[in-house]
Short mmCIF file of C-alpha atoms in Angstrom, two decimals:
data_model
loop_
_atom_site.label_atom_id
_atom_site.label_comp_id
_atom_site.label_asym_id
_atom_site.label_seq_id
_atom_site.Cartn_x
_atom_site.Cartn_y
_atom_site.Cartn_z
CA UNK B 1273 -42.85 30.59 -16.99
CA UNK B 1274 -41.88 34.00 -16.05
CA UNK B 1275 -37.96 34.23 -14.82
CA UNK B 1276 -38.97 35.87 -11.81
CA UNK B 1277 -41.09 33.38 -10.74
CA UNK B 1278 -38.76 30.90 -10.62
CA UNK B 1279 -36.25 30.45 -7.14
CA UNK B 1280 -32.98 32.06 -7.64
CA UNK B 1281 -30.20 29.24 -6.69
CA UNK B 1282 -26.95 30.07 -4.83
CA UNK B 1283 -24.04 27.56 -5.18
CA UNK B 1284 -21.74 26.69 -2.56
CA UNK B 1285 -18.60 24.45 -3.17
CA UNK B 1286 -17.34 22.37 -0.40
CA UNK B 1287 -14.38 20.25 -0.74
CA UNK B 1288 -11.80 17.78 0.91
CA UNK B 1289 -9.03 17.87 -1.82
CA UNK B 1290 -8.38 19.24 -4.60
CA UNK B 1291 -9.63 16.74 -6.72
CA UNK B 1292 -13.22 16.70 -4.93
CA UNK B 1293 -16.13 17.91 -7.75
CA UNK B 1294 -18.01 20.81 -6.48
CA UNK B 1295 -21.38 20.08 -4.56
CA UNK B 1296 -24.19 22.19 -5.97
CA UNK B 1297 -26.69 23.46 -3.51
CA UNK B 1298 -30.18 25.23 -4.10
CA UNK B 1299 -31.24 27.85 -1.85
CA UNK B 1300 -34.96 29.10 -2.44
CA UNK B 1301 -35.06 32.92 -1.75
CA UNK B 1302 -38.13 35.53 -2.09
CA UNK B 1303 -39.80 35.58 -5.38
CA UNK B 1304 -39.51 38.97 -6.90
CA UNK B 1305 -41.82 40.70 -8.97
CA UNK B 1306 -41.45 41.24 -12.90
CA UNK B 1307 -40.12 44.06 -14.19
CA UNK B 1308 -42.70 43.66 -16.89
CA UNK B 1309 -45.63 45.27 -16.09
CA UNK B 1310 -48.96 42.86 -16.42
CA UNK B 1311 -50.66 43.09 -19.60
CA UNK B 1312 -54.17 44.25 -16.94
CA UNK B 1313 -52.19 47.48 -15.51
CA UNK B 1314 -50.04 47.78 -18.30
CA UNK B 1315 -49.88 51.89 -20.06
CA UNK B 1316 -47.57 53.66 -22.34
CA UNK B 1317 -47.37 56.73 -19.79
CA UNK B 1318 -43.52 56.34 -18.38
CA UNK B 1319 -44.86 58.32 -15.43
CA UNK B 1320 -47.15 55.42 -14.16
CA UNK B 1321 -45.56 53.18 -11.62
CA UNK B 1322 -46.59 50.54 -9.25
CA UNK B 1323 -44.79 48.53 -7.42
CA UNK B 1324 -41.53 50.28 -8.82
CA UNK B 1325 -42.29 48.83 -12.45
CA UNK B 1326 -42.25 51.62 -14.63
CA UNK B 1327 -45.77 52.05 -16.91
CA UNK B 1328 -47.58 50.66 -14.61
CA UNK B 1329 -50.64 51.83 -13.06
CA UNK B 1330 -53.90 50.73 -11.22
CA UNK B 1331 -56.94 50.37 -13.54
CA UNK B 1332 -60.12 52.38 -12.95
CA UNK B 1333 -61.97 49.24 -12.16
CA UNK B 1334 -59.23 49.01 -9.03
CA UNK B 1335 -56.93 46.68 -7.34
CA UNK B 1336 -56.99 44.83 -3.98
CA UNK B 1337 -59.62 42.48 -2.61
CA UNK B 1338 -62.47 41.04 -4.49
CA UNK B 1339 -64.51 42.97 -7.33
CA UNK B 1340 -67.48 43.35 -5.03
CA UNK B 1341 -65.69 44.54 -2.12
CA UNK B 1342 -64.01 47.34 -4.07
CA UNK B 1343 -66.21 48.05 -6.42
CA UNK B 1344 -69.81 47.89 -4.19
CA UNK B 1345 -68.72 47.63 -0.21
CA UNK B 1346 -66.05 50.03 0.25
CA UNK B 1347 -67.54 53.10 -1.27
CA UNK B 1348 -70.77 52.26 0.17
CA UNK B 1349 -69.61 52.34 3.39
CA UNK B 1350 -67.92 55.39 2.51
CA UNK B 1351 -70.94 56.79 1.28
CA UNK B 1352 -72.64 56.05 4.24
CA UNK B 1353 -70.18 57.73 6.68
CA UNK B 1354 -69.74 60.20 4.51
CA UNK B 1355 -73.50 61.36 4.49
CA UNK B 1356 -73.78 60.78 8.20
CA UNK B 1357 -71.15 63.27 8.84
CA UNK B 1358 -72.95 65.95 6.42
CA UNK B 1359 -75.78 65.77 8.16
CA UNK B 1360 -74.29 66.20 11.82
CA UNK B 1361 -72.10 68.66 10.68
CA UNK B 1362 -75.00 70.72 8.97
CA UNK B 1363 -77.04 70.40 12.19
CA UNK B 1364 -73.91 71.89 14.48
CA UNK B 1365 -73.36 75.11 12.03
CA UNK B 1366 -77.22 75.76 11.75
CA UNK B 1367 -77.51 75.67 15.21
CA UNK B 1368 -74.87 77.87 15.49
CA UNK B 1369 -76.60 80.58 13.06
CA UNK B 1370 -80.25 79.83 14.50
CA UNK B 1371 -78.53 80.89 18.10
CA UNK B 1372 -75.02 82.51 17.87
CA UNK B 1373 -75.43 83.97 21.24
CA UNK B 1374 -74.88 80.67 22.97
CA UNK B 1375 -71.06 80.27 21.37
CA UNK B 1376 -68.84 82.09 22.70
CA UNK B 1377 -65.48 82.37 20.52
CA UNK B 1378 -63.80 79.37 21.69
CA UNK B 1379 -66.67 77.69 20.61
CA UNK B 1380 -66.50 79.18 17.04
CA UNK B 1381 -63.76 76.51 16.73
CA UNK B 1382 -65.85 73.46 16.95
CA UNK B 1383 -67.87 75.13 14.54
CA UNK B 1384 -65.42 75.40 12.01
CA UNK B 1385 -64.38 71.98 12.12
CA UNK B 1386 -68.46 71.25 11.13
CA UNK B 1387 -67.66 73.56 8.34
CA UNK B 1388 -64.53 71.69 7.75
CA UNK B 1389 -65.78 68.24 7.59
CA UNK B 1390 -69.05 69.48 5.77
CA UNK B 1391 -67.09 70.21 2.98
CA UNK B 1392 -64.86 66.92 3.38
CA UNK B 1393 -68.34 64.73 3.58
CA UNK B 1394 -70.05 66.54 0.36
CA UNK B 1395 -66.92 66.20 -1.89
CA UNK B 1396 -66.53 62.02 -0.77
CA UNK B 1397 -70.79 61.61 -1.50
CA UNK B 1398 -69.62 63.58 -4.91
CA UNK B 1399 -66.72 61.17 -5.42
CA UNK B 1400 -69.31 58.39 -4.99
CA UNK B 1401 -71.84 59.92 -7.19
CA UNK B 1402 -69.13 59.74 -10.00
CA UNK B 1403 -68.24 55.95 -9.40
CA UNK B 1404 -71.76 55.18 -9.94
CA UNK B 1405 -71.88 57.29 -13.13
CA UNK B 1406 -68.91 55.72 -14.39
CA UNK B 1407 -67.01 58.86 -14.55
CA UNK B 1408 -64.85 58.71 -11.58
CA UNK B 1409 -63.01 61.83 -10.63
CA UNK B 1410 -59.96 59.93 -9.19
CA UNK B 1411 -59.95 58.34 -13.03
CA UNK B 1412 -57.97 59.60 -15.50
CA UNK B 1413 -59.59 58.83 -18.70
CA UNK B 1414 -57.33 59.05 -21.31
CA UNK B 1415 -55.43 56.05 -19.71
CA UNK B 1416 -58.15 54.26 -17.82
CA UNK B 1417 -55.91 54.80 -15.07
CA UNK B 1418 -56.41 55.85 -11.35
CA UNK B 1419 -54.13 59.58 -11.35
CA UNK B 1420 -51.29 59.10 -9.87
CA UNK B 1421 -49.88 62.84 -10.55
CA UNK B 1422 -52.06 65.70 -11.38
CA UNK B 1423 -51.12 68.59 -14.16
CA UNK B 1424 -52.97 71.99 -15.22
CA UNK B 1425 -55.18 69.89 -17.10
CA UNK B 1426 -56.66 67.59 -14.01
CA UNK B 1427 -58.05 70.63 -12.55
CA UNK B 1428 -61.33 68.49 -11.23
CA UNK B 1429 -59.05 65.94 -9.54
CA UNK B 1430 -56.67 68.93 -7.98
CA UNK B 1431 -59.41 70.66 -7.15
CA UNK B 1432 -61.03 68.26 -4.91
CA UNK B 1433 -57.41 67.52 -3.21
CA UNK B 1434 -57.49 70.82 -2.33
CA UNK B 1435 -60.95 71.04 -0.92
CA UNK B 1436 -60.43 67.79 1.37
CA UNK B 1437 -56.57 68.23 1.85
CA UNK B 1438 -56.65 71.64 3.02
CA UNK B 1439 -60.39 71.59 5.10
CA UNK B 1440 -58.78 68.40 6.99
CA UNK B 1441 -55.68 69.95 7.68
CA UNK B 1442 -57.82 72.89 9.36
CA UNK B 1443 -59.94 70.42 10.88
CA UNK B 1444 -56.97 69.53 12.85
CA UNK B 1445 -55.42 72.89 13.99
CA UNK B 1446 -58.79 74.01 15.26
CA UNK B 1447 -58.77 71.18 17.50
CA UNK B 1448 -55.37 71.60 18.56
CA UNK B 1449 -55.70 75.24 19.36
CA UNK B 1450 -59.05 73.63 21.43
CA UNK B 1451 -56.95 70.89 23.29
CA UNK B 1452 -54.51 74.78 23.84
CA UNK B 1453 -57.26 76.31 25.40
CA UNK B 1454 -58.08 73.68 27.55
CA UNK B 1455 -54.67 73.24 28.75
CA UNK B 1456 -54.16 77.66 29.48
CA UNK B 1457 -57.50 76.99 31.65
CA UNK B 1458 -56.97 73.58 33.62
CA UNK B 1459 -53.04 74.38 34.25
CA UNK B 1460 -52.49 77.72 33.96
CA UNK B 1461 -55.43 79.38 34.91
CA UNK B 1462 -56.93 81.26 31.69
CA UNK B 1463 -59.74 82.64 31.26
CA UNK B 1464 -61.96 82.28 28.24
CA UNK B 1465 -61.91 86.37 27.94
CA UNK B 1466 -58.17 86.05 28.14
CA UNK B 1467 -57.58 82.91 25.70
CA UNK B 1468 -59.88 84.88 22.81
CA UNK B 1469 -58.08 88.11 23.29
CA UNK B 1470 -55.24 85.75 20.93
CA UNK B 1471 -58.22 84.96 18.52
CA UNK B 1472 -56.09 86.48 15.74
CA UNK B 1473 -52.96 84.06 16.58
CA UNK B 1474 -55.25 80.98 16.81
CA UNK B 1475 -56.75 82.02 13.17
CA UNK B 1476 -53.48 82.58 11.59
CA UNK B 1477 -51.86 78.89 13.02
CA UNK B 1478 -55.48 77.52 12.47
CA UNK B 1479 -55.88 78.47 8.65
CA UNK B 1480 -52.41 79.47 6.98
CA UNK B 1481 -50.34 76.10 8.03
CA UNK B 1482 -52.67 73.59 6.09
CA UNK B 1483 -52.35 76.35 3.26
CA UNK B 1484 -48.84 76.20 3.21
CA UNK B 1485 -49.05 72.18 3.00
CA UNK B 1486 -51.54 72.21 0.05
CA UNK B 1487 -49.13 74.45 -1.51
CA UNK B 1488 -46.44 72.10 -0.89
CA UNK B 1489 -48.18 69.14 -2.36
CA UNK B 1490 -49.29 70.58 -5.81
CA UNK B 1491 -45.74 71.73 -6.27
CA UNK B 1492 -43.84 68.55 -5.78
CA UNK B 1493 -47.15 67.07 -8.09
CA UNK B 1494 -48.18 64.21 -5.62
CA UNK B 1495 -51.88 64.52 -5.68
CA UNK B 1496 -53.34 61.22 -6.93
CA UNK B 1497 -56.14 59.40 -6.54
CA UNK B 1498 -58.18 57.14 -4.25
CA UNK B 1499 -59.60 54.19 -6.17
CA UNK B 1500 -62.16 53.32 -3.54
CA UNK B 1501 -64.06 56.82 -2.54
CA UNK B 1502 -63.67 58.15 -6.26
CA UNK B 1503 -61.72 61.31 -5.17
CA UNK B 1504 -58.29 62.67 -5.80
CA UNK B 1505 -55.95 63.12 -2.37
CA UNK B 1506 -52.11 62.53 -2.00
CA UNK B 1507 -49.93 59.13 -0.81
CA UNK B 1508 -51.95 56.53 -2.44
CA UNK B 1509 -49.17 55.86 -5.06
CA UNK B 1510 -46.37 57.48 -3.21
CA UNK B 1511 -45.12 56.07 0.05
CA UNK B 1512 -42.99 59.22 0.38
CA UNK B 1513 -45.58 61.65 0.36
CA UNK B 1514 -48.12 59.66 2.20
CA UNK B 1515 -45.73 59.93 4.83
CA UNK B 1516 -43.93 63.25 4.93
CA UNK B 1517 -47.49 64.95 3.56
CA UNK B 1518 -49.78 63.47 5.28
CA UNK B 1519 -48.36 61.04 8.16
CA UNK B 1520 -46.06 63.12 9.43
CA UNK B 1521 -48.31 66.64 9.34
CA UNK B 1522 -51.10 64.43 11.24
CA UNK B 1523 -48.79 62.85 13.43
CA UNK B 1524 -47.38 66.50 14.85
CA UNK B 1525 -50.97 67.69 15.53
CA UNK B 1526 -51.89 64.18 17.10
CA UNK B 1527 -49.50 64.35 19.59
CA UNK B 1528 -48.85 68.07 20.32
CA UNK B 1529 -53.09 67.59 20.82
CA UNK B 1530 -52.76 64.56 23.37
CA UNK B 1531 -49.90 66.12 25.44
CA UNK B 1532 -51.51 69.42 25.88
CA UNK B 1533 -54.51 67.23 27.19
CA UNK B 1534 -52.32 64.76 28.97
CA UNK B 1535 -51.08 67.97 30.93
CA UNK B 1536 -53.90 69.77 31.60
CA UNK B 1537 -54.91 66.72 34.06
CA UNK B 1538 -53.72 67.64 36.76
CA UNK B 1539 -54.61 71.22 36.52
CA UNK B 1540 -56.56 73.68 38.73
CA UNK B 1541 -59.92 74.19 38.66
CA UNK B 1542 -59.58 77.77 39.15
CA UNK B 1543 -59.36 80.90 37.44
CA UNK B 1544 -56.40 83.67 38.26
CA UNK B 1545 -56.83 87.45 37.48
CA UNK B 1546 -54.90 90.27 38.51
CA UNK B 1547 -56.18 93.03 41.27
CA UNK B 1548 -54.56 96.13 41.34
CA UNK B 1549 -54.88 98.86 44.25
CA UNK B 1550 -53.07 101.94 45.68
CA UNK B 1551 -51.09 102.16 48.34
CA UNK B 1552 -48.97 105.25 50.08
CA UNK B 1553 -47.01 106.61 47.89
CA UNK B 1554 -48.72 105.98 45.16
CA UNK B 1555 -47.28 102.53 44.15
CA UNK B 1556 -49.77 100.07 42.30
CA UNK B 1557 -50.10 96.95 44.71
CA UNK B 1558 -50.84 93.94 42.04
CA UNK B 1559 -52.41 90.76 43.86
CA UNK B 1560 -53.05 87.48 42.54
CA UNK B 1561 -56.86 86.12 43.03
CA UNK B 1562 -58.67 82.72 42.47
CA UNK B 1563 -61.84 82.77 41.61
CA UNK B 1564 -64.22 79.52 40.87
CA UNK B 1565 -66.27 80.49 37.82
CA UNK B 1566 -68.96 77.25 37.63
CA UNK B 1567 -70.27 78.81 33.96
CA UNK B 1568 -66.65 78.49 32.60
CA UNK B 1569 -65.67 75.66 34.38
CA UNK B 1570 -68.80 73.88 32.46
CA UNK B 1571 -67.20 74.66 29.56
CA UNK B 1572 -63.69 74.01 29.73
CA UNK B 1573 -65.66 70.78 30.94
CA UNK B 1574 -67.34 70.35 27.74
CA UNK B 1575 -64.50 71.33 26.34
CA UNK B 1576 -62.15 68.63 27.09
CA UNK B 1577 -64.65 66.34 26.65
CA UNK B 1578 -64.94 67.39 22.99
CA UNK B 1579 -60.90 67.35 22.47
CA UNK B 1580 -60.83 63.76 23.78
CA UNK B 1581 -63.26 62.16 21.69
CA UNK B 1582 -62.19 63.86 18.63
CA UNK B 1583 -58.55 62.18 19.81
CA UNK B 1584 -59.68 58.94 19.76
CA UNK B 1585 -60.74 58.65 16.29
CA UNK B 1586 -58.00 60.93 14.68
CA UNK B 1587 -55.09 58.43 16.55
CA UNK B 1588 -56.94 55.76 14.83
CA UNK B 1589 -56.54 57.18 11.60
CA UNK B 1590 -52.98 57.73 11.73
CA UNK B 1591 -52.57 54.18 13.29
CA UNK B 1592 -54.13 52.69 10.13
CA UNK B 1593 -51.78 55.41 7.96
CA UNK B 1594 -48.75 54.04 9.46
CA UNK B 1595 -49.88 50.53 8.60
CA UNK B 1596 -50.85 50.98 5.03
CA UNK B 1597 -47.17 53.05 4.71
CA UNK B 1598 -45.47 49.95 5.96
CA UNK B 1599 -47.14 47.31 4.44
CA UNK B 1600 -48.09 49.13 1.10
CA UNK B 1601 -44.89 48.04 -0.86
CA UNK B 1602 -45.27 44.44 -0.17
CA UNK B 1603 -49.39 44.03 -1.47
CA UNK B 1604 -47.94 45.71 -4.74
CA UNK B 1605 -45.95 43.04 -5.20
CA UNK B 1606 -48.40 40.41 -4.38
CA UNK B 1607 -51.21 42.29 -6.16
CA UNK B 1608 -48.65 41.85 -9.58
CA UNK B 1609 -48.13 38.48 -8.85
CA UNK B 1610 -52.23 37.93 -9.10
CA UNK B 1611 -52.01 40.32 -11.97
CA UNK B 1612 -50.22 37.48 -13.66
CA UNK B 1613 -51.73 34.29 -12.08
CA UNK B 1614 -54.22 34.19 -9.35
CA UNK B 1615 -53.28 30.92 -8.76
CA UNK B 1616 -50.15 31.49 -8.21
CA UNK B 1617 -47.99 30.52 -4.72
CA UNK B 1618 -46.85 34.10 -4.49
CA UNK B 1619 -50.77 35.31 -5.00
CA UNK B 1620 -52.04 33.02 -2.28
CA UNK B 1621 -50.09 33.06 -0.17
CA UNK B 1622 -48.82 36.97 -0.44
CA UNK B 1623 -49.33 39.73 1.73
CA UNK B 1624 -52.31 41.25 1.37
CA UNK B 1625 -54.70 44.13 2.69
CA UNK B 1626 -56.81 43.65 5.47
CA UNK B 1627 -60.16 44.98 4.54
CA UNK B 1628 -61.02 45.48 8.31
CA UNK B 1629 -58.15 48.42 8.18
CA UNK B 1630 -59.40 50.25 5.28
CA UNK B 1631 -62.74 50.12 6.86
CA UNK B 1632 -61.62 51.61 10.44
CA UNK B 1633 -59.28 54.73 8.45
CA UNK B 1634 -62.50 55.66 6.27
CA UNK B 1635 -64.73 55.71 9.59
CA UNK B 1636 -62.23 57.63 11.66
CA UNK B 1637 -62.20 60.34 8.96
CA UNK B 1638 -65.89 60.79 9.33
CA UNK B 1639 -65.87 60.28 13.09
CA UNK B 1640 -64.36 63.17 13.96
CA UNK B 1641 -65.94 65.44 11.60
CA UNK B 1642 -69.25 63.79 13.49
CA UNK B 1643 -67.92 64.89 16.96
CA UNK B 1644 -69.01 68.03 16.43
CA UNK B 1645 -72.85 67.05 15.97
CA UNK B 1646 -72.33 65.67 19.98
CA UNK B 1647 -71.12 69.00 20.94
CA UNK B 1648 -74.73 70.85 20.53
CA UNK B 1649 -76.53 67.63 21.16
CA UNK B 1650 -78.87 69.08 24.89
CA UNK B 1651 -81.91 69.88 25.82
CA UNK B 1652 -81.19 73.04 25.38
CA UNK B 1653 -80.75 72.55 21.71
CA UNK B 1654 -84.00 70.74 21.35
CA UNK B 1655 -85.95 73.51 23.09
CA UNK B 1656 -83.95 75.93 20.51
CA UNK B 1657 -85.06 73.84 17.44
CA UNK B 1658 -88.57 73.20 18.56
CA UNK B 1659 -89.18 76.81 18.95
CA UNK B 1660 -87.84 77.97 16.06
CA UNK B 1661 -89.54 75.18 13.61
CA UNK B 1662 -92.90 76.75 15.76
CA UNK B 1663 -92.20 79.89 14.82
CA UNK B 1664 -91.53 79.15 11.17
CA UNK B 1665 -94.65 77.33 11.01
CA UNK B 1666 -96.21 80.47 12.86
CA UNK B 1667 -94.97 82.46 9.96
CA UNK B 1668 -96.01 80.12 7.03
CA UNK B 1669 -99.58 80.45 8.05
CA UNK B 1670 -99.50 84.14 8.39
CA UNK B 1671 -98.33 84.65 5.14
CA UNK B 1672 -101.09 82.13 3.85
CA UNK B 1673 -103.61 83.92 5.18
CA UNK B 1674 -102.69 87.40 3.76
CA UNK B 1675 -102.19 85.75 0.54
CA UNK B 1676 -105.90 84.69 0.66
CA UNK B 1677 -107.22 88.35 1.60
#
């Protein structure tokens, strides 16, 4: 029997007289895990820890749930949403270079975040490709061990941080400077002409902020790995810098996103510009207009519509973040305690993951890189693509037929 398995006892003397013997009470309190590490997750690295035991670390076959579900289920579905979002995210940027007329530059930023999550979707199918080949990237092999810190010689595993890290991260300021736009319009009366004349200011916030955070991570070393999708990302064996690298980043654009739309509700619907004219004297008369645009209006429409769906999925995300940071510590110490002995009270009856969780924060990821797919989804698109595949075909044949002559 292991000493921490067994209920600590607390005595507690009560007496009438001196002479009275001492009346020994047991108290049952938490079990507490062993500061041995089981012999399953056991390494020699001193750097491995899980559940605060030292040389500890999460085998490459995983930990949590049942074989099947972590080993089969959960990076299927990944897969699945993974691939789903490549595919709307490729149709929404070749749109975009089929017809780049129809975008104007506000637009551009919903087309980024298809270039975002494009790259976010084809690294998690890649992750998944190397589960299935046994050769996971989130694996370090010289320990059979899922990374838990990355050095110069895990370049794959950093490198793949980096790529999802920082394109998710951008995925995010573009849509906040998109909820911005919509709240200069509705409430203050921008125009689109006006908004993009700051294009420079939206690029720089956009694309040097998540640089600064990737930067951040790989020098305090906390990129590690996710034993379920197969790739390497950061807080999935540090509470700490799941949430001051990734909760806390995710929470700021969250709700700096929501209030901008929150306040742009009870905006106007109209447009102000300056007019200028002379008077005597020479003096420069400046009057305040309102004109109703219906072209812009559509898409400050469109828009907003676009900002709130993307919301819904990202606040999802960092709902089920915030649950795995608070709940994290005490599954490690239930998952040792089935290390040791499924059978176990403190393994049955344990806190434990709920699959449905881990299922909703890989979804959301995808979702809103997805969004962006709905945002070129018309008729107008349609026509687009059916005229272009004719004239491809158009093309094909003409070249056939000269290569005949």
């Amino acid at each position: 029997i292991y000493p921490s398995l067994v209920p600590r006892t607390t005595k507690r003397a009560t007496s009438t007289s001196s002479e009275s013997p001492q009346a020994e009470v047991t108290t049952p309190q938490r079990f507490q895990p062993l500061e041995e590490c089981p012999a399953t997750m056991r390494t020699n690295q001193q750097d491995f820890r899980f559940a605060d035991v030292e040389r500890c670390g999460v085998p490459c076959s995983g930990v949590y749930f049942t074989k099947w579900q972590r080993e089969r289920f959960l990076p299927g579905w990944i897969f699945v949403w993974a691939l789903l979002c490549v595919l709307s995210s490729l149709f929404t940027i070749c749109t975009y270079f089929i017809d780049r007329q129809r975008f104007r530059v506000v637009e551009c930023n919903i087309v980024a975040i298809a270039v975002c999550y494009l790259f976010v979707g084809v690294v998690h199918i890649a992750g998944y490709a190397s589960r299935k080949a046994e050769n996971s990237i989130a694996c370090d092999d010289r320990y059979d061990r899922i990374y838990q810190q990355t050095s110069a010689d895990n370049v794959g595993c950093t490198a793949v941080f980096m790529i999802i890290y920082y394109f998710s991260m951008v995925a995010f300021s573009n849509w906040v400077v998109l909820a911005c736009f919509f709240f200069l319009h509705k409430a203050l009366g921008w125009s689109a002409e006006r908004f993009n004349s700051w294009s420079l200011h939206q690029r720089l916030f956009a694309w040097t902020i998540p640089g600064l955070l990737v930067v951040a991570t790989l020098a305090l070393q906390k990129v590690d790995g996710d034993q379920f999708a197969g790739v390497c990302f950061v807080g999935h064996s540090d509470l700490t810098a799941l949430s001051v690298l990734l909760i806390s980043p995710l929470v700021v654009f969250v709700v700096v996103g929501v209030l901008l739309l929150a306040a742009s509700a009870c905006g106007r619907q109209s447009i102000i510009v300056a007019a200028s004219s002379e008077v005597d004297g020479g003096v420069e008369e400046i009057r305040i207009k309102r004109i109703h645009n219906p072209v812009e209006r559509k898409l400050v429409v469109r828009v907003g519509m676009f900002a709130v769906f993307f919301a819904l999925p990202a606040a999802l995300l960092v709902a089920t973040l915030i649950y795995e940071a608070a709940c994290r510590s005490s599954w490690e110490i239930t998952e040792l305690n089935c290390q040791r002995d499924r059978n176990s009270v403190e393994c049955r009856d344990g806190s434990k993951p709920n699959l449905a969780v881990f299922l909703m924060k890989y979804a959301a990821i995808f979702l809103m890189g997805m969004t962006s797919g709905f945002w070129v989804w018309s008729k107008k698109t349609l026509e687009m693509w059916k005229e272009w595949i004719g004239c491809f075909r158009t093309t094909v044949i003409i070249v056939d037929d000269k290569s005949e002559k």
